[in-house]
Short mmCIF file of C-alpha atoms and ligand atoms in Angstrom, two decimals:
data_model
loop_
_atom_site.label_atom_id
_atom_site.label_comp_id
_atom_site.label_asym_id
_atom_site.label_seq_id
_atom_site.Cartn_x
_atom_site.Cartn_y
_atom_site.Cartn_z
CA MET A 4 -17.50 -2.61 -23.98
CA ARG A 5 -13.84 -3.68 -24.16
CA LEU A 6 -12.06 -2.15 -21.19
CA ALA A 7 -8.36 -2.48 -20.32
CA ILE A 8 -7.17 -1.95 -16.74
CA CYS A 9 -3.57 -0.91 -17.15
CA TYR A 10 -0.36 -0.14 -15.33
CA PRO A 11 1.94 1.00 -18.15
CA PRO A 12 5.66 0.38 -17.56
CA ILE A 13 7.44 3.51 -16.29
CA PRO A 14 11.05 3.23 -17.42
CA SER A 15 13.30 5.23 -15.11
CA ASP A 16 16.86 5.17 -13.87
CA LYS A 17 15.36 5.71 -10.38
CA GLY A 18 14.30 2.04 -10.28
CA THR A 19 10.98 0.22 -10.40
CA PRO A 20 7.93 2.13 -9.17
CA LEU A 21 5.82 0.75 -6.36
CA LEU A 22 2.56 2.28 -7.50
CA SER A 23 -0.28 -0.20 -7.15
CA GLN A 24 -2.06 -0.64 -3.81
CA ASN A 25 0.38 1.62 -2.05
CA ARG A 26 -0.32 4.52 0.23
CA GLN A 27 3.18 5.91 -0.26
CA PHE A 28 4.89 5.87 -3.64
CA GLN A 29 8.50 4.75 -3.82
CA TRP A 30 11.06 3.78 -6.42
CA PHE A 31 12.78 0.53 -5.54
CA HIS A 32 16.01 -0.96 -6.79
CA ARG A 33 14.56 -4.35 -5.96
CA GLN A 34 11.06 -4.80 -7.35
CA THR A 35 8.15 -5.33 -4.99
CA ALA A 36 4.80 -6.24 -6.50
CA ILE A 37 1.60 -5.52 -4.60
CA TYR A 38 -1.67 -6.89 -5.95
CA PRO A 39 -4.04 -3.96 -6.60
CA VAL A 40 -7.19 -5.25 -4.90
CA VAL A 41 -9.66 -2.53 -5.90
CA PRO A 42 -8.72 -2.42 -9.60
CA ALA A 43 -8.90 -6.25 -9.55
CA SER A 44 -12.37 -5.97 -8.10
CA ALA A 45 -13.20 -3.49 -10.90
CA ALA A 46 -12.03 -5.99 -13.55
CA THR A 47 -14.17 -8.70 -11.96
CA LEU A 48 -17.27 -6.54 -11.61
CA LEU A 49 -17.05 -5.33 -15.21
CA ARG A 50 -16.70 -8.86 -16.53
CA ALA A 51 -19.60 -10.01 -14.35
CA HIS A 52 -21.71 -7.37 -16.12
CA GLY A 53 -20.80 -8.69 -19.55
CA HIS A 54 -17.90 -6.40 -20.48
CA ASP A 55 -14.65 -7.69 -21.98
CA VAL A 56 -11.74 -6.93 -19.68
CA LEU A 57 -7.99 -6.96 -20.24
CA TRP A 58 -5.75 -6.92 -17.15
CA LEU A 59 -2.44 -5.47 -18.27
CA ASP A 60 0.07 -4.65 -15.53
CA GLY A 61 3.28 -3.86 -17.39
CA ILE A 62 5.08 -3.00 -14.14
CA ALA A 63 4.36 -6.29 -12.34
CA ARG A 64 5.14 -8.26 -15.49
CA GLY A 65 8.30 -6.28 -16.25
CA LEU A 66 7.14 -5.54 -19.80
CA THR A 67 9.02 -3.10 -22.01
CA PRO A 68 6.95 -0.13 -23.23
CA GLU A 69 7.02 -1.64 -26.74
CA ALA A 70 5.74 -5.03 -25.55
CA PHE A 71 3.07 -3.30 -23.48
CA TRP A 72 1.82 -1.17 -26.39
CA ARG A 73 1.84 -4.21 -28.67
CA GLU A 74 -0.36 -6.17 -26.27
CA LEU A 75 -2.72 -3.26 -25.70
CA GLU A 76 -3.07 -2.32 -29.38
CA THR A 77 -3.53 -5.92 -30.47
CA TRP A 78 -6.35 -6.37 -27.98
CA GLY A 79 -8.02 -3.15 -29.16
CA PRO A 80 -9.76 -1.55 -26.16
CA ASP A 81 -12.72 0.81 -26.30
CA ALA A 82 -11.50 2.32 -23.02
CA VAL A 83 -8.38 2.23 -20.86
CA PHE A 84 -8.21 2.78 -17.11
CA VAL A 85 -5.02 3.81 -15.28
CA GLU A 86 -4.45 4.38 -11.57
CA THR A 87 -1.95 7.11 -10.80
CA LYS A 88 -0.18 8.71 -7.85
CA THR A 89 1.43 12.12 -7.38
CA PRO A 90 5.06 11.31 -8.40
CA VAL A 91 3.98 9.68 -11.68
CA VAL A 92 0.93 11.74 -12.59
CA LYS A 93 2.94 13.75 -15.16
CA PHE A 94 4.10 10.48 -16.72
CA HIS A 95 0.48 9.34 -16.97
CA TRP A 96 -0.63 12.62 -18.59
CA ALA A 97 2.01 12.09 -21.30
CA TRP A 98 1.09 8.40 -21.59
CA ILE A 99 -2.58 9.28 -22.17
CA ARG A 100 -1.59 11.75 -24.89
CA GLU A 101 0.33 8.91 -26.54
CA LEU A 102 -2.67 6.59 -26.10
CA LYS A 103 -4.88 9.08 -27.94
CA ARG A 104 -2.30 9.36 -30.73
CA ARG A 105 -2.10 5.58 -31.18
CA LEU A 106 -5.77 4.74 -30.51
CA PRO A 107 -7.72 7.96 -31.24
CA HIS A 108 -11.13 6.40 -30.54
CA CYS A 109 -10.15 4.81 -27.23
CA LYS A 110 -11.53 6.49 -24.12
CA ALA A 111 -9.06 7.29 -21.32
CA LEU A 112 -10.03 7.03 -17.65
CA ILE A 113 -7.78 7.91 -14.75
CA ALA A 114 -8.16 7.60 -10.97
CA GLY A 115 -6.20 7.73 -7.73
CA ASP A 116 -5.70 9.92 -4.68
CA HIS A 117 -3.93 12.66 -6.67
CA VAL A 118 -6.71 12.85 -9.24
CA THR A 119 -9.34 12.85 -6.50
CA ALA A 120 -7.59 15.83 -4.89
CA LEU A 121 -6.93 17.78 -8.10
CA PRO A 122 -9.24 16.53 -10.87
CA GLU A 123 -9.20 19.79 -12.85
CA GLU A 124 -5.43 19.76 -13.09
CA THR A 125 -5.53 16.35 -14.79
CA ARG A 126 -8.37 17.42 -17.10
CA ARG A 127 -6.25 20.43 -18.14
CA ASN A 128 -3.09 18.45 -18.73
CA ALA A 129 -4.31 15.29 -20.44
CA PRO A 130 -7.08 14.41 -22.90
CA VAL A 131 -8.92 12.24 -20.37
CA ASP A 132 -12.53 11.24 -20.92
CA ALA A 133 -13.13 10.78 -17.19
CA ALA A 134 -11.21 11.54 -14.00
CA LEU A 135 -12.82 9.17 -11.50
CA MET A 136 -13.14 10.48 -7.97
CA GLY A 137 -12.70 8.48 -4.77
CA GLY A 138 -11.33 5.00 -4.26
CA ASP A 139 -14.25 2.76 -5.25
CA TYR A 140 -12.89 2.26 -8.77
CA ASP A 141 -15.03 -0.84 -9.32
CA PHE A 142 -18.36 0.92 -8.85
CA ALA A 143 -17.11 4.12 -10.53
CA LEU A 144 -15.92 2.21 -13.61
CA LEU A 145 -19.12 0.19 -13.90
CA SER A 146 -21.19 3.37 -13.52
CA TRP A 147 -19.15 5.00 -16.29
CA ALA A 148 -19.27 1.95 -18.59
CA GLU A 149 -23.03 1.57 -18.22
CA GLY A 150 -23.97 5.25 -18.00
CA ARG A 151 -25.93 4.79 -14.79
CA ASP A 152 -25.28 5.25 -11.07
CA VAL A 153 -24.28 1.93 -9.53
CA PRO A 154 -24.72 2.08 -5.73
CA VAL A 155 -21.60 1.27 -3.70
CA ASP A 156 -22.22 -1.90 -1.71
CA LEU A 157 -19.15 -3.97 -0.84
CA ALA A 158 -21.31 -6.95 0.20
CA ALA A 159 -22.71 -7.11 -3.33
CA LEU A 160 -19.32 -7.45 -5.01
CA PRO A 161 -18.48 -10.77 -6.65
CA GLN A 162 -15.38 -12.56 -5.32
CA ILE A 163 -12.36 -11.27 -7.23
CA ASP A 164 -11.47 -13.25 -10.34
CA ARG A 165 -7.85 -14.04 -9.56
CA THR A 166 -7.16 -15.71 -12.88
CA LEU A 167 -8.36 -12.73 -14.90
CA THR A 168 -6.21 -10.46 -12.73
CA ARG A 169 -3.10 -12.70 -12.81
CA TRP A 170 -2.64 -13.00 -9.04
CA ARG A 171 0.49 -15.13 -9.51
CA ASP A 172 2.32 -12.08 -10.95
CA TYR A 173 2.18 -10.61 -7.43
CA ALA A 174 2.51 -13.80 -5.38
CA THR A 175 6.24 -13.97 -4.66
CA ARG A 176 8.04 -10.63 -5.09
CA ASN A 177 6.71 -9.18 -1.85
CA GLY A 178 8.68 -8.95 1.38
CA ASN A 179 5.51 -9.30 3.47
CA PHE A 180 5.17 -12.96 2.56
CA LEU A 181 7.07 -15.52 4.61
CA ARG A 182 5.40 -18.26 2.62
CA THR A 183 4.57 -18.07 -1.04
CA PRO A 184 2.50 -17.91 -3.11
CA GLY A 185 0.93 -15.06 -1.20
CA ALA A 186 -2.21 -13.08 -1.96
CA TYR A 187 -3.83 -9.77 -1.04
CA LEU A 188 -7.39 -8.95 -0.05
CA MET A 189 -9.11 -6.04 1.69
CA SER A 190 -11.63 -6.69 4.44
CA ALA A 191 -12.56 -3.00 4.50
CA ARG A 192 -12.17 0.23 2.57
CA ASP A 193 -10.09 1.33 4.08
CA CYS A 194 -9.30 2.38 7.63
CA TRP A 195 -11.76 2.69 10.50
CA TYR A 196 -9.69 5.58 11.89
CA ALA A 197 -9.06 7.53 8.65
CA ARG A 198 -7.95 10.71 10.41
CA CYS A 199 -4.15 10.85 10.10
CA SER A 200 -3.30 14.16 8.48
CA PHE A 201 -0.66 12.72 6.13
CA CYS A 202 -2.62 9.71 4.91
CA SER A 203 -3.51 9.94 1.23
CA TRP A 204 -5.90 7.01 1.42
CA ALA A 205 -7.95 8.67 4.13
CA ALA A 206 -8.81 11.19 1.40
CA LEU A 207 -9.70 8.36 -1.03
CA TYR A 208 -11.85 6.53 1.51
CA PRO A 209 -13.06 9.16 4.00
CA THR A 210 -15.76 6.80 5.29
CA CYS A 211 -14.77 3.27 6.16
CA ARG A 212 -16.92 0.40 4.89
CA THR A 213 -16.41 -3.13 6.21
CA ARG A 214 -17.21 -6.31 4.31
CA PRO A 215 -19.31 -9.02 5.98
CA VAL A 216 -17.17 -11.56 7.83
CA ALA A 217 -18.56 -14.51 5.84
CA HIS A 218 -17.73 -12.76 2.54
CA VAL A 219 -14.08 -12.35 3.56
CA LEU A 220 -13.89 -15.93 4.88
CA ASP A 221 -15.28 -17.21 1.57
CA GLU A 222 -12.62 -15.22 -0.26
CA ILE A 223 -9.92 -16.81 1.91
CA GLY A 224 -11.36 -20.26 1.20
CA GLY A 225 -11.15 -19.52 -2.54
CA LEU A 226 -7.55 -18.33 -2.22
CA LEU A 227 -6.57 -21.46 -0.30
CA ASP A 228 -8.11 -23.54 -3.07
CA LEU A 229 -5.93 -21.66 -5.55
CA GLY A 230 -2.86 -22.56 -3.50
CA ALA A 231 -2.21 -19.34 -1.56
CA ARG A 232 -0.16 -19.99 1.58
CA GLU A 233 -0.11 -16.49 3.05
CA ILE A 234 -2.72 -13.74 2.78
CA MET A 235 -2.27 -10.05 3.50
CA ASP A 236 -5.40 -8.13 4.47
CA ASP A 237 -4.43 -4.69 3.17
CA ALA A 238 -7.31 -2.70 4.66
CA GLY A 239 -5.63 0.45 6.06
CA SER A 240 -6.53 -0.79 9.54
CA GLN A 241 -8.28 -4.12 9.83
CA PRO A 242 -11.72 -3.96 11.50
CA VAL A 243 -11.65 -4.59 15.25
CA GLY A 244 -14.15 -5.49 17.98
CA ASP A 245 -16.93 -8.00 17.24
CA TRP A 246 -15.97 -8.14 13.55
CA LEU A 247 -12.44 -9.32 14.37
CA ARG A 248 -13.55 -11.81 17.01
CA THR A 249 -16.18 -13.35 14.71
CA PHE A 250 -13.65 -13.45 11.89
CA CYS A 251 -11.07 -15.25 14.05
CA GLU A 252 -13.70 -17.75 15.19
CA GLY A 253 -14.58 -18.36 11.53
CA LEU A 254 -10.93 -18.94 10.63
CA LEU A 255 -10.75 -21.51 13.42
CA SER A 256 -14.06 -23.26 12.76
CA ARG A 257 -13.44 -23.51 9.00
CA GLY A 258 -10.00 -25.02 9.65
CA TYR A 259 -8.24 -22.17 7.81
CA ALA A 260 -6.10 -21.28 10.83
CA LYS A 261 -3.93 -24.35 10.28
CA ARG A 262 -3.60 -23.84 6.55
CA LEU A 263 -2.54 -20.23 6.18
CA HIS A 264 -0.54 -17.32 7.45
CA LEU A 265 -2.54 -14.14 7.70
CA ASP A 266 -1.11 -10.61 7.89
CA CYS A 267 -2.82 -7.26 8.40
CA ASN A 268 -2.36 -3.56 9.10
CA GLN A 269 -3.49 -2.37 12.49
CA ARG A 270 -3.31 0.64 14.78
CA PHE A 271 -1.64 0.62 18.15
CA GLY A 272 -4.04 1.13 21.04
CA ALA A 273 -6.91 -0.76 19.37
CA LEU A 274 -6.41 -4.32 20.62
CA SER A 275 -5.65 -6.09 23.89
CA LEU A 276 -3.25 -8.92 24.62
CA ALA A 277 -6.24 -11.29 24.55
CA ASP A 278 -7.16 -10.06 21.06
CA TYR A 279 -3.63 -10.61 19.79
CA ARG A 280 -3.61 -14.10 21.29
CA LEU A 281 -6.87 -14.94 19.56
CA MET A 282 -5.46 -13.64 16.27
CA ARG A 283 -2.36 -15.77 16.69
CA ARG A 284 -4.48 -18.89 17.30
CA ALA A 285 -6.58 -18.02 14.26
CA GLY A 286 -3.55 -18.10 11.94
CA TYR A 287 -2.25 -14.53 12.00
CA ARG A 288 1.49 -14.29 11.52
CA MET A 289 2.31 -10.60 11.10
CA VAL A 290 0.77 -7.27 12.04
CA LEU A 291 2.01 -4.00 10.51
CA PHE A 292 1.75 -0.90 12.68
CA GLY A 293 2.41 2.75 11.86
CA VAL A 294 4.62 4.28 14.55
CA GLU A 295 5.49 7.33 12.43
CA SER A 296 7.30 9.21 15.23
CA ALA A 297 8.46 8.81 18.81
CA ASN A 298 7.56 12.41 19.58
CA GLN A 299 4.20 13.09 21.14
CA ALA A 300 4.00 16.57 19.62
CA THR A 301 4.41 15.04 16.16
CA LEU A 302 1.83 12.31 16.78
CA ASP A 303 -0.57 15.06 17.85
CA ARG A 304 0.18 17.22 14.80
CA LEU A 305 -0.41 14.17 12.58
CA ASN A 306 -3.72 13.59 14.36
CA LYS A 307 -2.48 10.06 14.92
CA GLY A 308 -4.72 9.59 17.98
CA LEU A 309 -1.94 7.81 19.85
CA VAL A 310 0.28 8.35 22.85
CA VAL A 311 3.83 7.04 22.71
CA GLU A 312 3.20 4.62 25.59
CA GLN A 313 0.50 2.88 23.50
CA ILE A 314 3.16 2.14 20.89
CA ARG A 315 5.42 0.42 23.44
CA GLN A 316 2.52 -1.42 25.09
CA GLY A 317 0.90 -2.53 21.82
CA ALA A 318 4.16 -3.79 20.32
CA ARG A 319 4.95 -5.66 23.54
CA ASP A 320 1.51 -7.31 23.64
CA ALA A 321 1.46 -8.31 19.99
CA ALA A 322 4.99 -9.75 20.20
CA GLN A 323 4.13 -11.55 23.45
CA ALA A 324 1.18 -13.19 21.69
CA GLY A 325 3.67 -14.60 19.18
CA LEU A 326 2.92 -12.24 16.30
CA HIS A 327 5.58 -10.81 14.03
CA VAL A 328 5.46 -7.06 14.63
CA HIS A 329 6.44 -4.84 11.69
CA ILE A 330 6.61 -1.11 12.34
CA THR A 331 6.85 1.87 10.03
CA LEU A 332 8.72 5.07 10.87
CA MET A 333 8.74 8.39 9.06
CA LEU A 334 11.49 10.98 8.99
CA GLY A 335 11.72 14.52 7.65
CA TYR A 336 8.90 16.31 9.48
CA PRO A 337 9.12 20.07 8.84
CA TRP A 338 8.82 20.79 12.56
CA GLU A 339 11.17 18.11 13.93
CA THR A 340 14.75 18.80 14.99
CA LEU A 341 17.63 16.38 14.54
CA GLU A 342 17.16 15.34 18.18
CA ASP A 343 13.48 14.57 17.57
CA ALA A 344 14.28 12.48 14.51
CA ARG A 345 17.00 10.61 16.40
CA ARG A 346 14.42 9.79 19.09
CA THR A 347 12.22 8.10 16.46
CA VAL A 348 15.13 6.02 15.16
CA ALA A 349 16.07 5.16 18.74
CA LEU A 350 12.52 3.98 19.48
CA GLY A 351 12.59 1.74 16.40
CA ARG A 352 15.94 0.32 17.41
CA GLU A 353 14.75 -0.17 20.99
CA LEU A 354 11.62 -2.08 19.94
CA LEU A 355 13.70 -4.38 17.74
CA ARG A 356 16.39 -4.80 20.39
CA ARG A 357 13.80 -5.85 22.98
CA GLY A 358 12.05 -8.22 20.61
CA HIS A 359 8.83 -6.15 20.76
CA ALA A 360 9.09 -5.52 17.01
CA HIS A 361 10.82 -7.74 14.50
CA THR A 362 11.19 -5.68 11.35
CA LEU A 363 10.83 -2.03 10.46
CA GLN A 364 10.44 0.18 7.48
CA ALA A 365 11.56 3.82 7.43
CA THR A 366 10.59 6.38 4.82
CA TRP A 367 10.46 10.09 4.12
CA LEU A 368 7.30 11.93 4.99
CA VAL A 369 5.63 13.05 1.74
CA PRO A 370 2.76 15.56 1.82
CA TYR A 371 0.40 14.28 -0.87
CA PRO A 372 -2.21 16.65 -2.35
CA GLY A 373 -5.61 16.05 -0.78
CA THR A 374 -4.24 15.54 2.71
CA PRO A 375 -4.62 18.07 5.54
CA LEU A 376 -0.82 18.03 5.86
CA PHE A 377 -0.44 19.19 2.24
CA ARG A 378 -3.07 21.91 2.64
CA ASP A 379 -1.42 23.24 5.82
CA LEU A 380 2.02 23.32 4.26
CA GLN A 381 0.73 24.95 1.09
CA ALA A 382 -1.08 27.63 3.10
CA SER A 383 1.93 28.34 5.31
CA GLY A 384 4.49 28.44 2.48
CA GLY A 385 6.07 25.22 3.75
CA LEU A 386 6.30 23.51 0.36
CA LEU A 387 9.53 23.81 -1.61
CA THR A 388 8.02 22.67 -4.87
CA GLU A 389 4.80 21.60 -6.53
CA ASP A 390 6.64 19.75 -9.26
CA TRP A 391 4.99 16.39 -8.62
CA ASP A 392 7.93 14.40 -10.01
CA ALA A 393 9.83 15.44 -6.88
CA TYR A 394 7.28 13.84 -4.52
CA ASP A 395 9.03 10.49 -4.63
CA MET A 396 11.18 10.47 -1.47
CA ARG A 397 14.26 11.33 -3.49
CA ALA A 398 14.56 14.98 -2.52
CA PRO A 399 13.02 17.33 0.05
CA VAL A 400 9.72 18.86 -1.00
CA MET A 401 9.08 20.66 2.30
CA ARG A 402 11.06 23.16 4.29
CA CYS A 403 12.72 21.08 6.97
CA PRO A 404 15.49 21.77 9.49
CA LEU A 405 17.26 18.56 8.44
CA THR A 406 19.24 18.18 5.24
CA HIS A 407 18.52 15.54 2.64
CA ALA A 408 21.71 13.73 3.65
CA GLN A 409 20.78 13.80 7.34
CA ILE A 410 17.37 12.26 6.66
CA ASN A 411 18.82 9.52 4.47
CA ALA A 412 21.47 8.81 7.12
CA LEU A 413 18.75 8.47 9.77
CA ILE A 414 16.74 6.13 7.52
CA SER A 415 19.83 3.98 6.93
CA GLN A 416 20.47 3.95 10.67
CA ALA A 417 16.90 2.80 11.28
CA TYR A 418 17.31 -0.06 8.79
CA ARG A 419 20.56 -1.08 10.45
CA ALA A 420 18.48 -1.85 13.58
CA HIS A 421 17.92 -5.23 11.90
CA LEU A 422 21.57 -6.06 12.49
CA GLN A 423 21.15 -6.14 16.30
CA PRO A 424 21.39 -9.62 17.91
CA ARG A 425 17.68 -10.16 18.60
CA PRO A 426 16.35 -9.25 15.14
CA LEU A 427 19.11 -11.40 13.63
CA LEU A 428 18.02 -14.35 15.78
CA HIS A 429 14.42 -13.75 14.78
CA ALA A 430 15.45 -13.69 11.11
CA ALA A 431 17.29 -16.98 11.62
CA ALA A 432 14.13 -18.51 13.15
CA ARG A 433 12.11 -17.31 10.15
CA ALA A 434 14.71 -18.89 7.90
CA LEU A 435 13.90 -22.27 9.47
CA ALA A 436 10.30 -21.86 8.28
CA ASN A 437 11.42 -20.70 4.86
CA PRO A 438 15.16 -20.78 4.05
CA GLY A 439 14.64 -18.64 0.94
CA HIS A 440 13.13 -15.87 3.07
CA LEU A 441 16.44 -15.11 4.81
CA LEU A 442 18.10 -14.42 1.48
CA LYS A 443 15.09 -12.32 0.44
CA SER A 444 15.18 -10.32 3.71
CA ALA A 445 18.94 -9.74 3.46
CA SER A 446 18.61 -8.58 -0.12
CA ALA A 447 15.66 -6.31 0.84
CA LEU A 448 17.72 -4.76 3.63
CA LEU A 449 20.66 -4.12 1.29
CA SER A 450 18.28 -2.67 -1.25
CA HIS A 451 16.72 -0.28 1.32
CA LEU A 452 20.20 0.83 2.40
CA ARG A 453 20.97 1.46 -1.26
CA ASP A 454 17.69 3.30 -1.84
CA PHE A 455 18.50 5.72 1.01
CA ARG A 456 22.28 5.85 0.85
S1 SF4 B 3 -4.15 4.62 10.75
FE1 SF4 B 3 -2.98 4.28 8.85
S2 SF4 B 3 -4.49 3.90 7.23
FE2 SF4 B 3 -5.56 4.81 9.00
S3 SF4 B 3 -5.61 7.01 8.57
FE3 SF4 B 3 -3.81 6.63 9.83
S4 SF4 B 3 -2.14 6.28 8.35
FE4 SF4 B 3 -4.08 6.08 7.21
#
């Protein structure tokens, strides 16, 4: 079978969509490209089973719709797969209708957290041949292509074919990378906690599966051979405990620690100072943590499983071990007052001022279908709209005591925390390692301020 894995371009005056491999959708003025690990694994697995695969990411490559259609039609697929997300699901319904008009015999497959939550809605609105459920697109696609149930076993997956999936298209335009070219992998699907009520990927991957340490180390070895200089492990929360210790020892014994920068997502409260020190020795550069809110009542309502003191302690420990600490904040909770929201911004600013965090990201809270947060708000009449186009952080979709302008002002204020003396010094130190990065960080900051002005 000839199968195309596609991200069609989505022309919009809102900017460039950050759709692939992202738990929260956003339009950006300045394009960020994230390598979609699971679709790349799907492409690899299909080819390993003898299918012809086309990897066609029109967003990452900046293709015009015309150029994209030309490439797709010339190749002539039997089936096309697209990954979608709530704010662009209506676009994808229309795109699939167009696909069927241009290539009437081509099968259309769609997947993603929105489709997993509301498969019938997509079946009603677009002539899809299959709405794939869950996040294991590789096994789901192979099962569909071969008409048999392929058991999900991450250890049995071949190493991702990076050439087929054009990893270089995603290797530089990504603010996570201090050194480029950078690459993405996932040591697990997806998060060993998987209980936060707002997390759309917890619905995609309700049970966490971890890959064997040696399998991930082999993947890193292959990426180093390709020339990668920094690698982001984009598992929702990287595995901890014995897995992490064995992994760090492997990075050291294979000599990878000296050759790469490694980044990962992690939860506060999961690791000790000794763990962070081991990670630093093993080549880790940056750890991304979700703070979400400085208010205990909010953390509890989100089922975050955290107390505020763990945030301060964890950030302090990770920074003390020499790691770059990146934190994410969310604003616009339906139950938070202006004072509550200000407390979250103040915590972000405080962590940066003290040097316990080095960069931050602030976004609107979006209740994606499939999450407990969405279900609660829907049941209580807390949603303002179910027009999915609006779920893109551009306008309020929940009843909230704060105005749109107030939330954007708070987000801008959070980003301006980077202009305090300590974060500026830290940015200058990073610039010594990579002079181009300073320019990139400054332009990213300006772009965020523009996105939320
Ligand atoms: S810790 Fe992060 S990835 Fe895990 S469930 Fe919570 S928000 Fe999702």
